[in-house]
Tab-separated table of C-alpha atoms in Angstrom:
chain	number	residue	atom	x	y	z
A	1	UNK	CA	0.054	-0.242	0.001
A	2	UNK	CA	1.194	3.333	-0.541
A	3	UNK	CA	0.727	5.619	2.429
A	4	UNK	CA	-1.608	8.167	2.460
A	5	UNK	CA	0.547	11.186	2.166
A	6	UNK	CA	0.827	10.175	-0.561
A	7	UNK	CA	-2.549	10.680	-2.199
A	8	UNK	CA	-2.576	14.415	-0.272
A	9	UNK	CA	-1.992	17.591	-2.061
A	10	UNK	CA	0.843	19.931	-1.912
A	11	UNK	CA	-0.748	21.769	1.681
A	12	UNK	CA	-3.852	22.392	3.260
A	13	UNK	CA	-5.785	25.746	4.793
A	14	UNK	CA	-7.717	25.802	7.425
A	15	UNK	CA	-10.067	28.229	8.299
A	16	UNK	CA	-10.559	27.982	11.970
A	17	UNK	CA	-13.355	28.467	14.428
A	18	UNK	CA	-14.604	31.553	15.097
A	19	UNK	CA	-16.883	32.870	17.649
A	20	UNK	CA	-16.159	36.772	17.127
A	21	UNK	CA	-19.026	37.508	15.486
A	22	UNK	CA	-20.752	37.038	18.582
A	23	UNK	CA	-18.263	39.384	20.948
A	24	UNK	CA	-16.938	35.448	22.475
A	25	UNK	CA	-13.415	35.161	22.073
A	26	UNK	CA	-11.330	33.416	19.311
A	27	UNK	CA	-9.343	30.864	21.406
A	28	UNK	CA	-6.732	28.734	20.183
A	29	UNK	CA	-7.607	25.208	18.912
A	30	UNK	CA	-6.432	21.975	20.808
A	31	UNK	CA	-4.845	19.679	17.900
A	32	UNK	CA	-5.886	19.996	13.868
A	33	UNK	CA	-8.627	17.179	13.826
A	34	UNK	CA	-11.145	20.189	16.233
A	35	UNK	CA	-10.084	22.594	13.569
A	36	UNK	CA	-13.774	23.395	11.141
A	37	UNK	CA	-13.699	25.382	7.840
A	38	UNK	CA	-16.124	28.087	9.655
A	39	UNK	CA	-14.129	31.209	9.022
A	40	UNK	CA	-13.016	34.476	10.917
A	41	UNK	CA	-15.880	36.284	9.683
A	42	UNK	CA	-18.188	35.533	7.345
A	43	UNK	CA	-20.455	33.857	5.178
A	44	UNK	CA	-23.079	35.081	8.198
A	45	UNK	CA	-21.509	39.136	9.366
A	46	UNK	CA	-22.864	40.916	12.500
A	47	UNK	CA	-23.235	44.406	11.316
A	48	UNK	CA	-22.576	45.286	15.117
A	49	UNK	CA	-19.168	43.833	15.480
A	50	UNK	CA	-18.493	46.720	12.889
A	51	UNK	CA	-17.422	50.742	13.317
A	52	UNK	CA	-16.064	53.069	11.378
A	53	UNK	CA	-13.517	55.233	11.711
A	54	UNK	CA	-13.234	58.211	8.380
A	55	UNK	CA	-10.706	60.519	8.509
A	56	UNK	CA	-12.010	64.455	8.168
A	57	UNK	CA	-14.097	64.940	5.327
A	58	UNK	CA	-13.316	61.250	3.864
A	59	UNK	CA	-16.812	59.410	5.203
A	60	UNK	CA	-17.626	55.161	5.115
A	61	UNK	CA	-20.322	52.422	5.901
A	62	UNK	CA	-20.948	49.251	6.416
A	63	UNK	CA	-23.735	46.463	4.854
A	64	UNK	CA	-25.327	43.722	4.562
A	65	UNK	CA	-24.771	42.618	1.100
A	66	UNK	CA	-26.248	39.295	-0.678
A	67	UNK	CA	-22.633	38.390	-1.281
A	68	UNK	CA	-20.926	39.230	1.628
A	69	UNK	CA	-20.236	42.717	3.924
A	70	UNK	CA	-19.621	46.193	1.839
A	71	UNK	CA	-17.832	47.856	2.889
A	72	UNK	CA	-18.033	51.862	0.954
A	73	UNK	CA	-17.512	55.304	0.600
A	74	UNK	CA	-15.688	57.882	-0.301
A	75	UNK	CA	-12.087	59.255	0.451
A	76	UNK	CA	-11.956	62.869	-0.090
A	77	UNK	CA	-8.173	64.533	0.260
A	78	UNK	CA	-7.507	67.956	2.279
A	79	UNK	CA	-5.300	70.162	1.331
A	80	UNK	CA	-1.117	68.553	2.637
A	81	UNK	CA	-3.661	66.212	3.975
A	82	UNK	CA	-3.936	62.223	3.791
A	83	UNK	CA	-7.522	60.902	3.452
A	84	UNK	CA	-8.701	57.324	5.012
A	85	UNK	CA	-12.221	54.733	6.376
A	86	UNK	CA	-11.369	52.352	8.901
A	87	UNK	CA	-13.707	49.369	9.356
A	88	UNK	CA	-13.319	47.808	13.448
A	89	UNK	CA	-14.142	44.489	14.770
A	90	UNK	CA	-13.553	44.819	18.710
A	91	UNK	CA	-14.621	42.307	21.000
A	92	UNK	CA	-15.419	43.410	23.094
A	93	UNK	CA	-14.967	41.020	26.061
A	94	UNK	CA	-11.703	39.502	25.144
A	95	UNK	CA	-8.616	38.979	23.086
A	96	UNK	CA	-8.570	36.434	20.090
A	97	UNK	CA	-5.218	34.627	20.436
A	98	UNK	CA	-3.209	33.348	16.992
A	99	UNK	CA	-0.855	31.571	18.325
A	100	UNK	CA	-1.584	29.097	16.392
A	101	UNK	CA	-2.328	30.520	12.703
A	102	UNK	CA	0.282	31.579	10.124
A	103	UNK	CA	-1.669	33.015	7.711
A	104	UNK	CA	-5.253	35.723	6.900
A	105	UNK	CA	-6.914	34.541	4.087
A	106	UNK	CA	-8.754	38.694	2.247
A	107	UNK	CA	-11.731	36.908	0.027
A	108	UNK	CA	-12.954	39.865	-1.400
A	109	UNK	CA	-16.389	38.495	-3.514
A	110	UNK	CA	-16.611	41.811	-5.593
A	111	UNK	CA	-13.497	44.954	-5.870
A	112	UNK	CA	-13.577	47.904	-6.682
A	113	UNK	CA	-9.475	48.649	-7.900
A	114	UNK	CA	-8.384	49.900	-5.345
A	115	UNK	CA	-5.633	49.479	-3.082
A	116	UNK	CA	-7.215	47.855	0.951
A	117	UNK	CA	-5.209	46.321	4.220
A	118	UNK	CA	-6.121	44.686	6.950
A	119	UNK	CA	-4.568	46.396	10.593
A	120	UNK	CA	-4.392	43.895	14.035
A	121	UNK	CA	-3.645	45.087	16.534
A	122	UNK	CA	-2.612	45.410	19.912
A	123	UNK	CA	-3.713	46.172	23.554
A	124	UNK	CA	-1.922	49.546	24.026
A	125	UNK	CA	0.786	49.529	26.769
A	126	UNK	CA	0.218	53.089	28.271
A	127	UNK	CA	-3.089	55.248	29.023
A	128	UNK	CA	-1.874	57.663	26.769
A	129	UNK	CA	-1.371	55.053	23.572
A	130	UNK	CA	-5.470	54.763	22.811
A	131	UNK	CA	-5.651	58.264	21.326
A	132	UNK	CA	-2.960	56.700	18.887
A	133	UNK	CA	-2.296	53.323	19.202
A	134	UNK	CA	0.369	50.339	16.359
A	135	UNK	CA	-1.622	48.460	14.494
A	136	UNK	CA	0.395	45.943	12.743
A	137	UNK	CA	-0.416	45.730	9.096
A	138	UNK	CA	-0.528	44.309	5.081
A	139	UNK	CA	-2.008	46.145	1.537
A	140	UNK	CA	-3.681	44.588	-0.730
A	141	UNK	CA	-5.658	45.796	-4.433
A	142	UNK	CA	-8.175	44.389	-5.262
A	143	UNK	CA	-9.626	43.557	-8.561
A	144	UNK	CA	-12.118	45.191	-10.471
A	145	UNK	CA	-15.956	44.216	-10.607
A	146	UNK	CA	-13.788	40.112	-9.833
A	147	UNK	CA	-13.639	38.436	-6.326
A	148	UNK	CA	-10.503	38.126	-5.386
A	149	UNK	CA	-8.044	36.085	-3.360
A	150	UNK	CA	-5.015	37.733	-0.745
A	151	UNK	CA	-3.636	35.514	1.495
A	152	UNK	CA	-1.695	37.169	4.982
A	153	UNK	CA	1.111	35.881	6.884
A	154	UNK	CA	1.167	37.217	10.310
A	155	UNK	CA	4.781	37.227	9.603
A	156	UNK	CA	5.332	40.299	7.161
A	157	UNK	CA	2.782	43.105	8.963
A	158	UNK	CA	4.774	46.120	9.827
A	159	UNK	CA	3.639	48.407	12.591
A	160	UNK	CA	3.076	51.731	11.922
A	161	UNK	CA	1.305	54.259	14.070
A	162	UNK	CA	-0.338	57.713	12.720
A	163	UNK	CA	0.532	56.173	8.939
A	164	UNK	CA	3.849	55.979	9.424
A	165	UNK	CA	6.259	52.962	10.035
A	166	UNK	CA	7.451	51.964	13.292
A	167	UNK	CA	11.273	50.795	14.477
A	168	UNK	CA	11.331	47.552	15.133
A	169	UNK	CA	14.306	48.546	17.316
A	170	UNK	CA	10.726	49.943	19.712
A	171	UNK	CA	9.568	47.378	22.153
A	172	UNK	CA	5.615	47.795	21.786
A	173	UNK	CA	6.815	46.348	18.159
A	174	UNK	CA	6.282	43.342	18.586
A	175	UNK	CA	3.226	41.916	17.097
A	176	UNK	CA	2.003	40.048	20.108
A	177	UNK	CA	-0.302	36.550	17.426
A	178	UNK	CA	-0.960	35.973	21.541
A	179	UNK	CA	-3.096	39.841	21.651
A	180	UNK	CA	-5.710	40.450	19.497
A	181	UNK	CA	-8.285	43.569	20.508
A	182	UNK	CA	-9.140	44.854	17.428
A	183	UNK	CA	-8.876	44.127	13.100
A	184	UNK	CA	-9.564	46.863	11.186
A	185	UNK	CA	-9.850	47.049	6.652
A	186	UNK	CA	-8.475	50.325	5.921
A	187	UNK	CA	-9.407	52.005	1.845
A	188	UNK	CA	-7.045	54.612	2.058
A	189	UNK	CA	-5.692	57.732	-0.161
A	190	UNK	CA	-1.686	56.628	-0.558
A	191	UNK	CA	-0.428	60.018	-0.989
A	192	UNK	CA	-3.138	61.119	-2.842
A	193	UNK	CA	-3.478	58.812	-5.336
A	194	UNK	CA	-6.616	56.702	-4.607
A	195	UNK	CA	-9.190	59.648	-3.611
A	196	UNK	CA	-13.169	59.100	-4.453
A	197	UNK	CA	-16.022	56.344	-4.045
A	198	UNK	CA	-14.381	53.069	-3.452
A	199	UNK	CA	-16.661	50.055	-2.161
A	200	UNK	CA	-15.125	45.669	-1.444
A	201	UNK	CA	-18.231	43.556	-0.705
A	202	UNK	CA	-15.473	40.639	1.911
A	203	UNK	CA	-17.246	36.956	1.486
A	204	UNK	CA	-15.215	35.895	5.094
A	205	UNK	CA	-12.337	36.863	6.869
A	206	UNK	CA	-10.094	33.032	7.409
A	207	UNK	CA	-7.689	32.073	9.458
A	208	UNK	CA	-4.387	29.302	8.214
A	209	UNK	CA	-2.439	27.564	10.475
A	210	UNK	CA	-0.059	25.994	7.149
A	211	UNK	CA	-1.249	22.322	8.471
A	212	UNK	CA	-0.969	19.853	5.817
A	213	UNK	CA	-4.529	18.266	6.493
A	214	UNK	CA	-7.935	18.887	7.461
A	215	UNK	CA	-9.166	15.515	9.167
A	216	UNK	CA	-12.341	15.512	10.079
A	217	UNK	CA	-12.697	13.148	11.904
A	218	UNK	CA	-10.617	9.819	12.442
A	219	UNK	CA	-6.577	11.395	13.236
A	220	UNK	CA	-3.974	11.153	15.342
A	221	UNK	CA	-6.023	12.937	17.913
A	222	UNK	CA	-9.246	10.703	17.540
A	223	UNK	CA	-11.766	12.519	16.716
A	224	UNK	CA	-14.650	10.431	15.525
A	225	UNK	CA	-16.964	12.087	18.206
A	226	UNK	CA	-19.305	8.723	18.518
A	227	UNK	CA	-22.499	10.803	19.861
A	228	UNK	CA	-22.506	12.957	16.924
A	229	UNK	CA	-23.447	9.811	14.950
A	230	UNK	CA	-26.690	8.476	13.815
A	231	UNK	CA	-28.361	4.821	12.197
A	232	UNK	CA	-30.240	4.989	8.610
A	233	UNK	CA	-31.603	2.972	7.064
A	234	UNK	CA	-34.237	1.517	4.717
A	235	UNK	CA	-36.140	0.677	7.548
A	236	UNK	CA	-36.714	4.679	7.718
A	237	UNK	CA	-37.548	5.166	4.841
A	238	UNK	CA	-38.284	2.601	2.502
A	239	UNK	CA	-39.558	-0.316	4.701
A	240	UNK	CA	-36.651	-1.979	4.391
A	241	UNK	CA	-35.071	-4.674	6.861
A	242	UNK	CA	-31.400	-3.352	6.476
A	243	UNK	CA	-28.863	-2.943	10.091
A	244	UNK	CA	-26.823	-0.482	10.597
A	245	UNK	CA	-24.173	-0.293	12.801
A	246	UNK	CA	-20.931	1.789	14.433
A	247	UNK	CA	-18.816	1.690	17.193
A	248	UNK	CA	-15.120	3.076	18.207
A	249	UNK	CA	-12.114	0.419	18.184
A	250	UNK	CA	-8.158	0.478	18.595
A	251	UNK	CA	-8.491	2.374	21.823
A	252	UNK	CA	-11.252	4.853	19.677
A	253	UNK	CA	-8.494	6.201	16.978
A	254	UNK	CA	-11.317	3.924	14.344
A	255	UNK	CA	-14.784	4.227	13.259
A	256	UNK	CA	-16.193	-0.042	12.926
A	257	UNK	CA	-19.624	0.768	9.802
A	258	UNK	CA	-21.001	-2.764	9.861
A	259	UNK	CA	-24.692	-4.548	9.153
A	260	UNK	CA	-26.602	-6.326	6.935
A	261	UNK	CA	-28.199	-5.101	3.638
A	262	UNK	CA	-31.737	-6.910	3.388
A	263	UNK	CA	-32.829	-6.849	-0.259
A	264	UNK	CA	-35.988	-5.342	-0.559
A	265	UNK	CA	-37.999	-5.548	-3.904
A	266	UNK	CA	-39.219	-1.666	-5.139
A	267	UNK	CA	-40.637	-0.836	-8.156
A	268	UNK	CA	-39.116	-4.070	-9.712
A	269	UNK	CA	-35.486	-3.289	-8.978
A	270	UNK	CA	-33.727	-4.861	-5.620
A	271	UNK	CA	-32.285	-1.958	-2.912
A	272	UNK	CA	-31.469	-1.698	0.554
A	273	UNK	CA	-28.459	0.175	1.993
A	274	UNK	CA	-27.349	0.662	4.964
A	275	UNK	CA	-25.919	4.417	6.384
A	276	UNK	CA	-24.618	6.396	9.417
A	277	UNK	CA	-25.196	10.869	9.113
A	278	UNK	CA	-23.020	12.900	11.211
A	279	UNK	CA	-25.211	15.603	11.945
A	280	UNK	CA	-24.178	19.624	12.556
A	281	UNK	CA	-27.163	21.382	12.933
A	282	UNK	CA	-28.321	18.791	16.016
A	283	UNK	CA	-25.077	18.040	17.634
A	284	UNK	CA	-23.503	20.306	20.625
A	285	UNK	CA	-20.470	18.254	20.513
A	286	UNK	CA	-18.916	20.264	17.775
A	287	UNK	CA	-17.323	23.067	18.784
A	288	UNK	CA	-18.033	25.944	16.736
A	289	UNK	CA	-21.608	26.740	17.088
A	290	UNK	CA	-21.368	26.787	13.110
A	291	UNK	CA	-24.270	25.011	12.001
A	292	UNK	CA	-22.217	23.616	8.977
A	293	UNK	CA	-19.084	22.617	7.283
A	294	UNK	CA	-17.287	25.251	4.947
A	295	UNK	CA	-15.525	23.461	1.805
A	296	UNK	CA	-15.060	26.225	0.025
A	297	UNK	CA	-11.456	26.848	0.450
A	298	UNK	CA	-10.518	22.425	0.313
A	299	UNK	CA	-10.073	20.794	-2.792
A	300	UNK	CA	-10.258	16.690	-2.380
A	301	UNK	CA	-11.792	14.758	-0.269
A	302	UNK	CA	-9.367	11.317	1.687
A	303	UNK	CA	-11.389	8.072	2.803
A	304	UNK	CA	-8.299	6.698	4.697
A	305	UNK	CA	-9.443	3.009	5.169
A	306	UNK	CA	-8.074	0.659	7.511
A	307	UNK	CA	-9.202	-2.646	6.494
A	308	UNK	CA	-11.768	-3.135	4.155
A	309	UNK	CA	-14.424	-5.769	3.029
A	310	UNK	CA	-14.792	-6.092	-0.708
A	311	UNK	CA	-17.902	-4.105	-0.518
A	312	UNK	CA	-18.062	-0.644	-2.442
A	313	UNK	CA	-19.104	2.269	0.095
A	314	UNK	CA	-19.995	6.013	0.004
A	315	UNK	CA	-19.057	8.805	1.330
A	316	UNK	CA	-21.946	12.092	0.968
A	317	UNK	CA	-21.974	15.512	1.214
A	318	UNK	CA	-25.077	17.191	2.145
A	319	UNK	CA	-26.368	20.730	1.455
A	320	UNK	CA	-26.184	23.575	4.095
A	321	UNK	CA	-28.204	25.810	1.087
A	322	UNK	CA	-30.857	23.032	0.033
A	323	UNK	CA	-32.250	20.217	1.266
A	324	UNK	CA	-32.205	17.080	0.015
A	325	UNK	CA	-29.668	18.114	-2.431
A	326	UNK	CA	-26.220	16.396	-1.961
A	327	UNK	CA	-22.617	15.314	-3.381
A	328	UNK	CA	-21.374	11.412	-3.868
A	329	UNK	CA	-17.894	9.886	-3.432
A	330	UNK	CA	-18.646	5.945	-4.114
A	331	UNK	CA	-15.276	3.704	-3.157
A	332	UNK	CA	-14.930	0.299	-3.826
A	333	UNK	CA	-12.108	-1.294	-0.621
A	334	UNK	CA	-10.630	-4.470	-0.377
A	335	UNK	CA	-11.080	-7.304	1.277
A	336	UNK	CA	-9.146	-7.749	4.649
A	337	UNK	CA	-6.588	-4.640	2.863
A	338	UNK	CA	-6.420	-1.091	4.362
A	339	UNK	CA	-6.427	1.498	1.551
A	340	UNK	CA	-6.566	5.279	0.622
A	341	UNK	CA	-9.821	7.309	-1.456
A	342	UNK	CA	-9.533	9.907	-2.721
A	343	UNK	CA	-11.558	12.431	-4.973
A	344	UNK	CA	-11.870	16.016	-6.211
A	345	UNK	CA	-14.583	18.144	-4.686
A	346	UNK	CA	-14.895	18.822	-7.703
A	347	UNK	CA	-15.434	15.229	-9.818
A	348	UNK	CA	-17.837	14.587	-7.023
A	349	UNK	CA	-21.089	13.333	-7.822
A	350	UNK	CA	-24.443	16.107	-7.889
A	351	UNK	CA	-27.798	13.972	-6.009
A	352	UNK	CA	-30.956	15.108	-5.452
A	353	UNK	CA	-33.490	13.476	-3.120
A	354	UNK	CA	-30.907	10.089	-4.856
A	355	UNK	CA	-30.679	10.261	-7.435
A	356	UNK	CA	-28.438	11.972	-9.942
A	357	UNK	CA	-28.710	15.588	-11.629
A	358	UNK	CA	-26.239	16.950	-14.577
A	359	UNK	CA	-24.737	20.866	-14.090
A	360	UNK	CA	-22.025	21.834	-11.688
A	361	UNK	CA	-22.929	22.176	-8.089
A	362	UNK	CA	-19.397	22.866	-5.980
A	363	UNK	CA	-18.825	21.858	-3.374
A	364	UNK	CA	-19.795	24.946	-0.546
A	365	UNK	CA	-21.728	24.719	3.184
A	366	UNK	CA	-22.163	20.988	4.046
A	367	UNK	CA	-24.405	20.049	6.947
A	368	UNK	CA	-23.801	16.714	7.037
A	369	UNK	CA	-21.545	13.734	6.553
A	370	UNK	CA	-22.780	10.094	6.028
A	371	UNK	CA	-21.507	7.159	4.910
A	372	UNK	CA	-23.994	4.278	3.295
A	373	UNK	CA	-23.382	0.968	2.032
A	374	UNK	CA	-25.603	0.532	-0.258
A	375	UNK	CA	-27.211	-2.535	-3.247
A	376	UNK	CA	-25.728	-1.006	-5.634
A	377	UNK	CA	-29.267	-1.803	-7.937
A	378	UNK	CA	-28.949	-5.577	-6.332
A	379	UNK	CA	-25.206	-5.684	-6.620
A	380	UNK	CA	-24.466	-5.937	-2.599
A	381	UNK	CA	-25.957	-7.967	0.303
A	382	UNK	CA	-25.277	-9.555	2.970
A	383	UNK	CA	-23.299	-8.103	6.371
A	384	UNK	CA	-21.178	-5.901	5.307
A	385	UNK	CA	-18.267	-4.210	7.728
A	386	UNK	CA	-15.804	-0.469	6.551
A	387	UNK	CA	-13.409	0.192	9.479
A	388	UNK	CA	-12.316	3.520	8.786
A	389	UNK	CA	-8.625	4.840	9.982
A	390	UNK	CA	-10.036	8.853	8.485
A	391	UNK	CA	-11.833	10.961	7.138
A	392	UNK	CA	-9.775	14.580	5.515
A	393	UNK	CA	-10.007	17.455	3.092
A	394	UNK	CA	-6.853	17.965	1.118
A	395	UNK	CA	-5.889	21.610	-1.329
A	396	UNK	CA	-2.933	23.312	-2.703
A	397	UNK	CA	-1.842	25.300	-1.812
A	398	UNK	CA	-2.404	29.479	-1.268
A	399	UNK	CA	0.515	30.196	-2.916
A	400	UNK	CA	0.323	28.286	-6.182
A	401	UNK	CA	-2.937	29.760	-6.910
A	402	UNK	CA	-2.952	32.983	-4.886
A	403	UNK	CA	-0.666	36.083	-5.953
A	404	UNK	CA	-0.127	37.909	-3.627
A	405	UNK	CA	0.395	41.820	-2.600
A	406	UNK	CA	3.010	43.103	-0.410
A	407	UNK	CA	2.740	46.930	-0.614
A	408	UNK	CA	3.355	48.645	3.070
A	409	UNK	CA	2.981	52.176	1.888
A	410	UNK	CA	-0.496	52.568	2.980
């Protein structure tokens, strides 16, 4: 058998579990298995978390658009002065701890061609510094009329105070990832190079750990969360008598999915299925309050099988946006052998109410994931047993597909 890592694409982007929208603190995950693809902000934005701040005569407004968070306004440049407009998110009670994260990913749904900056602020050391705190900034350029994605390494943030770079010899100019008390989005005049109306619509702000893989279930941290799974069979849906069961084995590291397929004639076709489903809407065991996984940053899904039985199985991703819609991946196991099965998310079969449908529907928000053993039109029946090491996501590195913008003049 090939090593599992041979099935991985170059690197993955891991999105953070965050509670900034409701004022809770953002804590560093204990392990990669607990990470979910929930953004720091978005796709659901809370306007009450954000406020605006502008220079003299400039203006800024915040609103919710169909595609995300709308930050717009107008820069009016005064003689011998610059202009700026900012949107600021300040957690009301707690500090953000970003110590396990390497990058912030800015997902722009609609740009206007202007330069913008993302800045993070540490708590001020002295009360007198509150009026002009040091912020740690990175500038990116949007694309007019188009979406864009910008990966911002936290290690490249530049300290600024009152619009000027701070000397690194200043102790306050060292960014503390464990204590972030505000996030700024800013559009500025760039010494007269930008003025007039601006508008940027953000889809989300994500955090990136730089990890090699994201386990949805399984892995070294034994993250199967057994209480989140339920059995669903043809007995519930079409009056069949198939049986589905599951249990954790090998000290909780692996999931055993087993049962019996009992064929039943349905409209002249022999049918049977048995499945187990983990649904985020009904589980209190997930550390994120978001009732879905966000797959939009990911490219591939892998099922790592510890031992198969020669039968075909499927992994099904149930849409959070459209009831009855799912993406499906069928894989063939090897009797008594381990195997790894990887599929690009873009190649998953689309189904509605169990029937194949035409059209390219991208995998995005997923409310539930199921493992299924089905009769495959009467080709499979009887007892089955599948032992799974884990189910995980991977994606090509941002450096290979996203141009990075490094400007420090804002």
